[in-house]
GROMACS .gro file of N, CA, C and O in nm:
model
  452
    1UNK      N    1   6.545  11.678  10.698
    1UNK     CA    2   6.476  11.708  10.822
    1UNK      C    3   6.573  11.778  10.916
    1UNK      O    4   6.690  11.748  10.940
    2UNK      N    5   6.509  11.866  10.960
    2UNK     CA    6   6.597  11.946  11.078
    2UNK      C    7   6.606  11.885  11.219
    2UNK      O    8   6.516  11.897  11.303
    3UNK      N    9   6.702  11.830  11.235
    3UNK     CA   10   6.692  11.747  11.368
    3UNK      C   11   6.685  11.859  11.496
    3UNK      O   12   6.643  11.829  11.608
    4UNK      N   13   6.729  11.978  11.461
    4UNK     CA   14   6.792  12.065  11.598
    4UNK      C   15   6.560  12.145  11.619
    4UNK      O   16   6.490  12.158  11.720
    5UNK      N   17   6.541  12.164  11.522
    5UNK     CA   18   6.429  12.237  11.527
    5UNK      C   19   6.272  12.105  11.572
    5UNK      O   20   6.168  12.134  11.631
    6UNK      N   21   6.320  11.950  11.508
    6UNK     CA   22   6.210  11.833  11.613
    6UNK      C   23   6.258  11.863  11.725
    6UNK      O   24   6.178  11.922  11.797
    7UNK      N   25   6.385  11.839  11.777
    7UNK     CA   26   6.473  11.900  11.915
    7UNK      C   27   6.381  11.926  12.010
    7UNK      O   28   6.331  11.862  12.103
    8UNK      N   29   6.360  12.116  11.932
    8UNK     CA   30   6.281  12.227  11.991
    8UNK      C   31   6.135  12.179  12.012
    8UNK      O   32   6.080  12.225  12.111
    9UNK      N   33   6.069  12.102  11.941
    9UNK     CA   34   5.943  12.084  11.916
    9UNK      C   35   5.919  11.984  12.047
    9UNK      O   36   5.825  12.022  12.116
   10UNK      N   37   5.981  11.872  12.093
   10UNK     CA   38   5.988  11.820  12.163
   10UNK      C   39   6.001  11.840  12.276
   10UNK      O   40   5.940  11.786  12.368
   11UNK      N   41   6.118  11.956  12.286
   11UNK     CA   42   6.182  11.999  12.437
   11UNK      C   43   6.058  12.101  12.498
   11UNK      O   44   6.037  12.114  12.619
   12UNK      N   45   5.987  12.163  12.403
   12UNK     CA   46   5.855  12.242  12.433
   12UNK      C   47   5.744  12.166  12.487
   12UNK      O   48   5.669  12.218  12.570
   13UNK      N   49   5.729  12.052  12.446
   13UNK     CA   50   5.604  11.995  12.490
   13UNK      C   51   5.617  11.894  12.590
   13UNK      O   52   5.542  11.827  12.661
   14UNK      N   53   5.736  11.908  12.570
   14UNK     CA   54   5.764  11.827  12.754
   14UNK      C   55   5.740  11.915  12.852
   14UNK      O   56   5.650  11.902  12.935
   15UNK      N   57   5.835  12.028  12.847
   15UNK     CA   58   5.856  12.084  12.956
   15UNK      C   59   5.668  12.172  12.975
   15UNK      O   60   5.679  12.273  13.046
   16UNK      N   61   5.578  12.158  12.946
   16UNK     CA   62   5.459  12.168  12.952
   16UNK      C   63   5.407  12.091  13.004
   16UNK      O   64   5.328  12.119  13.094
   17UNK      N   65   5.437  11.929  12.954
   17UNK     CA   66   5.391  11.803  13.070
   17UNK      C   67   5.445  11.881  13.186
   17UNK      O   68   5.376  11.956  13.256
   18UNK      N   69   5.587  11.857  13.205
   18UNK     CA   70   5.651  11.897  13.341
   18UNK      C   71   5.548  11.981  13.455
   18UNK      O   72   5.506  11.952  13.567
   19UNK      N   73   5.530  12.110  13.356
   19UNK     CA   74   5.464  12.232  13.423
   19UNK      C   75   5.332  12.179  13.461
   19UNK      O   76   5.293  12.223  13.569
   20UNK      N   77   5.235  12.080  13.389
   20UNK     CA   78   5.142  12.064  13.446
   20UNK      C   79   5.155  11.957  13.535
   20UNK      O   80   5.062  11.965  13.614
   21UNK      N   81   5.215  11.873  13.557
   21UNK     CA   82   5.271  11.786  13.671
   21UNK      C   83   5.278  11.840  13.803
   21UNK      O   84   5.206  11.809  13.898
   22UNK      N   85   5.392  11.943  13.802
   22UNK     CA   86   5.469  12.007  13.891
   22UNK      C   87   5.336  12.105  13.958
   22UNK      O   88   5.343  12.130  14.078
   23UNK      N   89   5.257  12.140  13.906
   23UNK     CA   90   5.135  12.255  13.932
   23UNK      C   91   5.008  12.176  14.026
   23UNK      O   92   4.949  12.209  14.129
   24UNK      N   93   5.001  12.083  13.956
   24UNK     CA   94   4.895  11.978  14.017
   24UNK      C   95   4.960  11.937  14.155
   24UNK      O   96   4.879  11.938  14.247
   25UNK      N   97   5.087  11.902  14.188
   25UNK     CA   98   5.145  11.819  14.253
   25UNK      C   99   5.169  11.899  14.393
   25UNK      O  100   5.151  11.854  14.506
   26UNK      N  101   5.220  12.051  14.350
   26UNK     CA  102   5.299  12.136  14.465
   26UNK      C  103   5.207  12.238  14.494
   26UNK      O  104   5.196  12.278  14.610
   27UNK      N  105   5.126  12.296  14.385
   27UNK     CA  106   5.062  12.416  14.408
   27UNK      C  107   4.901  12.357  14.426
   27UNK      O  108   4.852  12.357  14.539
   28UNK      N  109   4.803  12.296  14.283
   28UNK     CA  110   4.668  12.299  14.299
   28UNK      C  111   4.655  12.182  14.163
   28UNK      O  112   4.686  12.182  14.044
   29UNK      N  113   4.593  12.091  14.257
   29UNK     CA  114   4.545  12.036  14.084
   29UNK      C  115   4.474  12.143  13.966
   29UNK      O  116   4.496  12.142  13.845
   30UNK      N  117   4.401  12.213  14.025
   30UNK     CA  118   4.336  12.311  13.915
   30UNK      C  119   4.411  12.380  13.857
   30UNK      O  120   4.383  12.410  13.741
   31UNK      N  121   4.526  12.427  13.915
   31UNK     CA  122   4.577  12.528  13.799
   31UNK      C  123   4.652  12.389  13.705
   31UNK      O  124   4.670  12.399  13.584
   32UNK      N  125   4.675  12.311  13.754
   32UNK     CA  126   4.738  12.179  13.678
   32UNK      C  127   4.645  12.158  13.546
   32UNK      O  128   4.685  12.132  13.433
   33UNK      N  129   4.530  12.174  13.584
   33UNK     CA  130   4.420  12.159  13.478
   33UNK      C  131   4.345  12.261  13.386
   33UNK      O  132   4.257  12.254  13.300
   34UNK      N  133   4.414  12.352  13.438
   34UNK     CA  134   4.396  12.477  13.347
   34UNK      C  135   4.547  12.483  13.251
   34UNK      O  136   4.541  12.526  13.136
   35UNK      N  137   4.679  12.438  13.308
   35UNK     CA  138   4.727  12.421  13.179
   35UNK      C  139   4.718  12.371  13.122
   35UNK      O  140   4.721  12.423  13.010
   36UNK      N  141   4.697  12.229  13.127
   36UNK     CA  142   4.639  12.090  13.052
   36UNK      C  143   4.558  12.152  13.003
   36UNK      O  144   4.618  12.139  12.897
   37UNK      N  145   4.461  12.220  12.972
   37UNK     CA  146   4.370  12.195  12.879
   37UNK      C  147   4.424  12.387  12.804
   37UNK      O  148   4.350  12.434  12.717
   38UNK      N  149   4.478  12.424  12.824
   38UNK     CA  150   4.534  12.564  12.782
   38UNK      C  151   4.565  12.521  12.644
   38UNK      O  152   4.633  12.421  12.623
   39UNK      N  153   4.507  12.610  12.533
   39UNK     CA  154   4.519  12.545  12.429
   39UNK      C  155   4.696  12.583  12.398
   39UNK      O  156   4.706  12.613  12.279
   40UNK      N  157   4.790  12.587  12.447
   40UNK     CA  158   4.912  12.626  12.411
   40UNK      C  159   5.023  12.470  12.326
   40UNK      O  160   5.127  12.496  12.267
   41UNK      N  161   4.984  12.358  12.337
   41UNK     CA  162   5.046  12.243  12.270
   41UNK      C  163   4.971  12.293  12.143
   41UNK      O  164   5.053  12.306  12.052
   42UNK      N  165   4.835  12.327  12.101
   42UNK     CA  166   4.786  12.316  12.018
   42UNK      C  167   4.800  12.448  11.983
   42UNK      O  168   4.687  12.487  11.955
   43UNK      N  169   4.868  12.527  11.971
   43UNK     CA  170   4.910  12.686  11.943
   43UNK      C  171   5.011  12.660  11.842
   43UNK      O  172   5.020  12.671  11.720
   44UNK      N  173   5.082  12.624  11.934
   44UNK     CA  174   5.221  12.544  11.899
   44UNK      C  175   5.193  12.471  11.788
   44UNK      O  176   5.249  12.537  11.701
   45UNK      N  177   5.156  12.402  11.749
   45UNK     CA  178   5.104  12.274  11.650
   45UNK      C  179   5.098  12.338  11.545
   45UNK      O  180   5.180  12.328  11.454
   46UNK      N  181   4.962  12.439  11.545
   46UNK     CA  182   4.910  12.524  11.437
   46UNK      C  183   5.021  12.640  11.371
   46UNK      O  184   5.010  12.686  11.257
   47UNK      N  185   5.153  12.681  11.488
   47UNK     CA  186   5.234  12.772  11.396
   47UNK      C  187   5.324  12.658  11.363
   47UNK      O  188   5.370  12.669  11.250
   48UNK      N  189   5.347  12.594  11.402
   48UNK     CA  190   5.466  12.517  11.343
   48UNK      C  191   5.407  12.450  11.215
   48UNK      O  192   5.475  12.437  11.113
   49UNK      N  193   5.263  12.404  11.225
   49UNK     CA  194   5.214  12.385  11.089
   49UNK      C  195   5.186  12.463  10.977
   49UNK      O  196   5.171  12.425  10.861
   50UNK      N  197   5.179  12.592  11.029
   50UNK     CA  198   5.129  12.730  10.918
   50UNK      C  199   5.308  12.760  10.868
   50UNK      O  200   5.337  12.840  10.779
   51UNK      N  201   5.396  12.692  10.934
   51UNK     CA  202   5.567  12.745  10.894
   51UNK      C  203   5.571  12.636  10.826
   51UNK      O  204   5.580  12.660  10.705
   52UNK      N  205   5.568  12.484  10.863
   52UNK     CA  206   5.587  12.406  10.776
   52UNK      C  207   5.495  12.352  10.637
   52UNK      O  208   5.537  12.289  10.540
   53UNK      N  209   5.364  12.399  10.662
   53UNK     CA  210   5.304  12.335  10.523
   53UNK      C  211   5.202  12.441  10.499
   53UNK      O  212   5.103  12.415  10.431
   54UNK      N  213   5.221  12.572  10.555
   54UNK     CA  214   5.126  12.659  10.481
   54UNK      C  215   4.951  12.684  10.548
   54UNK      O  216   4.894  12.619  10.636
   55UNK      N  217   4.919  12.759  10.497
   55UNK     CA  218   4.825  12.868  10.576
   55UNK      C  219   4.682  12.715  10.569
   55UNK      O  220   4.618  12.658  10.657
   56UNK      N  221   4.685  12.705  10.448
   56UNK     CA  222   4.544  12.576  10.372
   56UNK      C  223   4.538  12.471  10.467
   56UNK      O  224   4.431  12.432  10.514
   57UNK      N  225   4.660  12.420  10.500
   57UNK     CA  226   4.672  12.265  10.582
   57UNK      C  227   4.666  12.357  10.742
   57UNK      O  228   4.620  12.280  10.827
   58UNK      N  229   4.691  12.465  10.791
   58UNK     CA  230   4.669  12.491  10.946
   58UNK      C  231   4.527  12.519  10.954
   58UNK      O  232   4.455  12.540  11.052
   59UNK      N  233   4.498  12.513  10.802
   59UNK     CA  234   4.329  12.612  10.843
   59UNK      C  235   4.251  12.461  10.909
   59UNK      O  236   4.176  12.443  11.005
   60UNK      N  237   4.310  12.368  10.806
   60UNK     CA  238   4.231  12.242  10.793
   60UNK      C  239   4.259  12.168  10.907
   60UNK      O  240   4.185  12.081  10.953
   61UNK      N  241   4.382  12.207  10.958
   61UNK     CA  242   4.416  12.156  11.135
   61UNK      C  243   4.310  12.222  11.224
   61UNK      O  244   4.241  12.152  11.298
   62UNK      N  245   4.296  12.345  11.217
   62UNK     CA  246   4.205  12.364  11.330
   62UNK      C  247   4.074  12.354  11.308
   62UNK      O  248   3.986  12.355  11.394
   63UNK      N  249   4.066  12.346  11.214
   63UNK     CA  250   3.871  12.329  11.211
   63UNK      C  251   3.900  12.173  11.237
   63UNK      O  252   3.840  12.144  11.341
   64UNK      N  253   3.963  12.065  11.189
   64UNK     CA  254   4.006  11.909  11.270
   64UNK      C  255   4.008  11.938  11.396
   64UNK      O  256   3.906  11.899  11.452
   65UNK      N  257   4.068  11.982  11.453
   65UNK     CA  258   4.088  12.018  11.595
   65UNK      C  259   3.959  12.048  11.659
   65UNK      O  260   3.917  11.962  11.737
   66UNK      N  261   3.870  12.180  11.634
   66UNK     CA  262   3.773  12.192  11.688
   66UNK      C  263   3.678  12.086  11.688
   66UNK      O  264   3.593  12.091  11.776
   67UNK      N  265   3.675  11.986  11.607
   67UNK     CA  266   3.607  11.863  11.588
   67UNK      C  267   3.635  11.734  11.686
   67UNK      O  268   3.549  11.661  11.736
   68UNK      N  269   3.771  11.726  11.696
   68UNK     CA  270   3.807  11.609  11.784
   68UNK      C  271   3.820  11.655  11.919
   68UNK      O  272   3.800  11.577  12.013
   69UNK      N  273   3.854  11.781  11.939
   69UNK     CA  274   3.806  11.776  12.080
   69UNK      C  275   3.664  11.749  12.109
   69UNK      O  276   3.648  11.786  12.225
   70UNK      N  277   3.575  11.713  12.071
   70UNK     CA  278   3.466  11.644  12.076
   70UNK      C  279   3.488  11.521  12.167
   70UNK      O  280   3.487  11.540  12.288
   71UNK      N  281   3.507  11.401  12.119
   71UNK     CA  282   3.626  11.281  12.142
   71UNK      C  283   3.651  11.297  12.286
   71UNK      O  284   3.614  11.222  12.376
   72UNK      N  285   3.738  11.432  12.296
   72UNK     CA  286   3.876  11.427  12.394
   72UNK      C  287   3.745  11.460  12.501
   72UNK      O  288   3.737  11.363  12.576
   73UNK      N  289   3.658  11.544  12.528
   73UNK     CA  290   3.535  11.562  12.635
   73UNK      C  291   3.494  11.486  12.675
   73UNK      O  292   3.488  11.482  12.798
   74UNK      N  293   3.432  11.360  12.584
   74UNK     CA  294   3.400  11.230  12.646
   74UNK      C  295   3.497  11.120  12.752
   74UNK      O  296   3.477  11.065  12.860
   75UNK      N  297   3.599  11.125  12.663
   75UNK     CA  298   3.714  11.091  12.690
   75UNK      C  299   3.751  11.108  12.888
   75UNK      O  300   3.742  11.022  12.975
   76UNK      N  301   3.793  11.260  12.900
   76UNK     CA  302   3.799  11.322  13.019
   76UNK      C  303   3.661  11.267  13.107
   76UNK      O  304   3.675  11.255  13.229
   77UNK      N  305   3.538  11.235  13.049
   77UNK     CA  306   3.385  11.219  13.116
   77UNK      C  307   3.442  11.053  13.184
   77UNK      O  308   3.459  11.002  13.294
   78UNK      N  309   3.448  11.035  13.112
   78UNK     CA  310   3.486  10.883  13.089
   78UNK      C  311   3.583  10.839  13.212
   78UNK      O  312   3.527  10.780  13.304
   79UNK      N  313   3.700  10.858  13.220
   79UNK     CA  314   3.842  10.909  13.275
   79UNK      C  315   3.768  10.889  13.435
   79UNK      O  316   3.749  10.794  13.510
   80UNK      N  317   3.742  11.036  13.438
   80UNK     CA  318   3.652  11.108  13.591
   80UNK      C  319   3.567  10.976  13.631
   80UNK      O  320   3.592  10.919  13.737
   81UNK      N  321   3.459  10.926  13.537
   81UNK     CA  322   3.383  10.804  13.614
   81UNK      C  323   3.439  10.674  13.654
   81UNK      O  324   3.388  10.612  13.747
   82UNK      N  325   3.561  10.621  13.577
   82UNK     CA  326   3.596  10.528  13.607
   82UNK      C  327   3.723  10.537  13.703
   82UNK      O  328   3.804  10.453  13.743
   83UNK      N  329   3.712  10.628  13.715
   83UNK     CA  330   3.881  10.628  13.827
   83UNK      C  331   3.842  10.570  13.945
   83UNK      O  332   3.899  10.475  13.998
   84UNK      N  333   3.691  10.657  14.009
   84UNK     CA  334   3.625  10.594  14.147
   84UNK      C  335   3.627  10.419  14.136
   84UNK      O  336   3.658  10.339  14.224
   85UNK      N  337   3.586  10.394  14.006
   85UNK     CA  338   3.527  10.241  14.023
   85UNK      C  339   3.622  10.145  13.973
   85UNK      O  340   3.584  10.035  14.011
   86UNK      N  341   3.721  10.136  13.911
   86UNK     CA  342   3.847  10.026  13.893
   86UNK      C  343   3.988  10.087  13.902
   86UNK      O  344   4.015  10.199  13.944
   87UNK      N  345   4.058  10.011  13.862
   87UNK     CA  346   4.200  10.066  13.900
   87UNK      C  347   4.229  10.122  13.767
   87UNK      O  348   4.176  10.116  13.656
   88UNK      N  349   4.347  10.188  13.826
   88UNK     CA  350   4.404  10.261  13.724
   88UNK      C  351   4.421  10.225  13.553
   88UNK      O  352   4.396  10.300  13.458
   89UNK      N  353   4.471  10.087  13.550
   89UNK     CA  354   4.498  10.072  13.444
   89UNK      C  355   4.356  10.023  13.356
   89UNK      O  356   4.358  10.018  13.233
   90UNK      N  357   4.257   9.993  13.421
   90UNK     CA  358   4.145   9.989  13.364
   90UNK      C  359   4.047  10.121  13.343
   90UNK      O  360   3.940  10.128  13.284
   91UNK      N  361   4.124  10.225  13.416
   91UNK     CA  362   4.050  10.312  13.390
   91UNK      C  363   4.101  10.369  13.285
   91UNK      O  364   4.028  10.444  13.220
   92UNK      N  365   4.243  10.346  13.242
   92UNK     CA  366   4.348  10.414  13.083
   92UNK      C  367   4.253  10.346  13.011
   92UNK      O  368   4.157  10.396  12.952
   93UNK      N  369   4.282  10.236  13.018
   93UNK     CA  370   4.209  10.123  12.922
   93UNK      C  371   4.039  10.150  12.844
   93UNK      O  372   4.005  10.154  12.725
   94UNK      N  373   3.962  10.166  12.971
   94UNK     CA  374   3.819  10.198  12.876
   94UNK      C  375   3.800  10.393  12.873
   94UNK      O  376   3.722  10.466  12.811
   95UNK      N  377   3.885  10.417  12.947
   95UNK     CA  378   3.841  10.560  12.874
   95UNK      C  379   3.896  10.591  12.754
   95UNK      O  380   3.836  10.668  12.678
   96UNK      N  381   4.032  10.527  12.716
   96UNK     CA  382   4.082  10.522  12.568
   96UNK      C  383   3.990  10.449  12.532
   96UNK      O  384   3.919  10.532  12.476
   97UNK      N  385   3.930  10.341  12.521
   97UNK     CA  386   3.848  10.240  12.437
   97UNK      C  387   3.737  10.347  12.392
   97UNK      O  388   3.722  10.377  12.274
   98UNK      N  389   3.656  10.404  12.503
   98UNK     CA  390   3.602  10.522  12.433
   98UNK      C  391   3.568  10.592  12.377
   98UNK      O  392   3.461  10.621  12.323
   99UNK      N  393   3.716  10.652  12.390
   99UNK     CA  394   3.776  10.796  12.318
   99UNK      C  395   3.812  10.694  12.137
   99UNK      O  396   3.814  10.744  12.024
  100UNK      N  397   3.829  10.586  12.167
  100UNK     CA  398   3.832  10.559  12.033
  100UNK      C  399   3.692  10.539  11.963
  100UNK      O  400   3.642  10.599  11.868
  101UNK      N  401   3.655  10.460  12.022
  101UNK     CA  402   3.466  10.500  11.970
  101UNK      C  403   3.414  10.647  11.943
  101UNK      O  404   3.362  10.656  11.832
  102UNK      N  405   3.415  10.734  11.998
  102UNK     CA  406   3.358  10.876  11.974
  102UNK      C  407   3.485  10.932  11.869
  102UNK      O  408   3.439  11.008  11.784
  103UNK      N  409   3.617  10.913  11.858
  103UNK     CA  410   3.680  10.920  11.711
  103UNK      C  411   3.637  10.858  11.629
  103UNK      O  412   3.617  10.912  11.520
  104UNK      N  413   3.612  10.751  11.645
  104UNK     CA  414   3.597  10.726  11.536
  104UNK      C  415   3.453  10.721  11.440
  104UNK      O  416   3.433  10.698  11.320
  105UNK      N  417   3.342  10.762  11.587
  105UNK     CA  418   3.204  10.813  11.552
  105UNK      C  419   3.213  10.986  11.451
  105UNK      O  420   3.163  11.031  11.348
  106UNK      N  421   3.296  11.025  11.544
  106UNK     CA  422   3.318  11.158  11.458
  106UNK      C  423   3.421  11.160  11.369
  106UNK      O  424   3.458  11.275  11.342
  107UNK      N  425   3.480  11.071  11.313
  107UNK     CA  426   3.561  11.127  11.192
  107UNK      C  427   3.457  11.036  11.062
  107UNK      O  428   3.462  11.039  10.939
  108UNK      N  429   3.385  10.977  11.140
  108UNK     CA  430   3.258  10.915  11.003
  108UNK      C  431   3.183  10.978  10.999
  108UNK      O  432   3.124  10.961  10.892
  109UNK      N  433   3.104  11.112  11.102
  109UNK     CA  434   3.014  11.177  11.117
  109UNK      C  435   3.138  11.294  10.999
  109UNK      O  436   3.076  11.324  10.897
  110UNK      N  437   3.228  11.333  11.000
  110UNK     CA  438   3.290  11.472  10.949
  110UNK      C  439   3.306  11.396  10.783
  110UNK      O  440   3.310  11.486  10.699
  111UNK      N  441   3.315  11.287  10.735
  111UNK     CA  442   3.350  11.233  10.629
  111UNK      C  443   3.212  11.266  10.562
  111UNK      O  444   3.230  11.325  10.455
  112UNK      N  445   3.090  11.248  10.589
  112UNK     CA  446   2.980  11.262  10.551
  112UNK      C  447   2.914  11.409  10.541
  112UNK      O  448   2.799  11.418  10.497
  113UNK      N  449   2.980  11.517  10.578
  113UNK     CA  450   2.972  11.653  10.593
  113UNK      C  451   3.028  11.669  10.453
  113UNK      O  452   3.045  11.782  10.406
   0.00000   0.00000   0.00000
């Protein structure tokens, strides 16, 4: 394993948290939320997967991908309603609880395809 090139893989997807932190915080939550959802982590993903395991397994990443962001929509729905009505950590709590229900609705709905 190439330790210097996880390194890179890592030091990239932080400094992306960072940027959407820093954007939300100083400039606009919206542009904060236009990088967040910028498909660029998942750009990233797909070449580093088409370098490491080939064209077959990135194809099969993104058609996965287009699927679970399914999931991640509810998820965000979820997120947005409960922030008004409990605290924070209950709002991590059932919007992941969720987001695990609609995964795991759709990876039994894609198994049956």
């Amino acid at each position: 394993m190439d330790y210097l090139y996880t390194f890179l893989k890592f030091i990239i997807g932080g400094s992306i948290i960072v940027g959407v932190t820093m954007l939300a915080e100083h400039v606009d939550p919206r542009y904060g939320g236009i990088l967040a959802a910028a498909p660029m982590i998942t750009t990233l993903a797909f070449i580093f997967t088409w370098s490491e395991a080939g064209r077959q397994t990135a194809q099969q990443l993104v058609i996965a991908t287009f699927w679970f962001v399914i999931p991640t929509m509810v998820f965000l729905l979820a997120f947005y309603f409960l922030m008004s009505r409990v605290s924070l950590l209950m709002t991590l709590g059932g919007a992941y609880g969720i987001w695990i229900g609609a995964t795991l609705v759709t990876n039994h709905l894609l198994t049956r395809i």
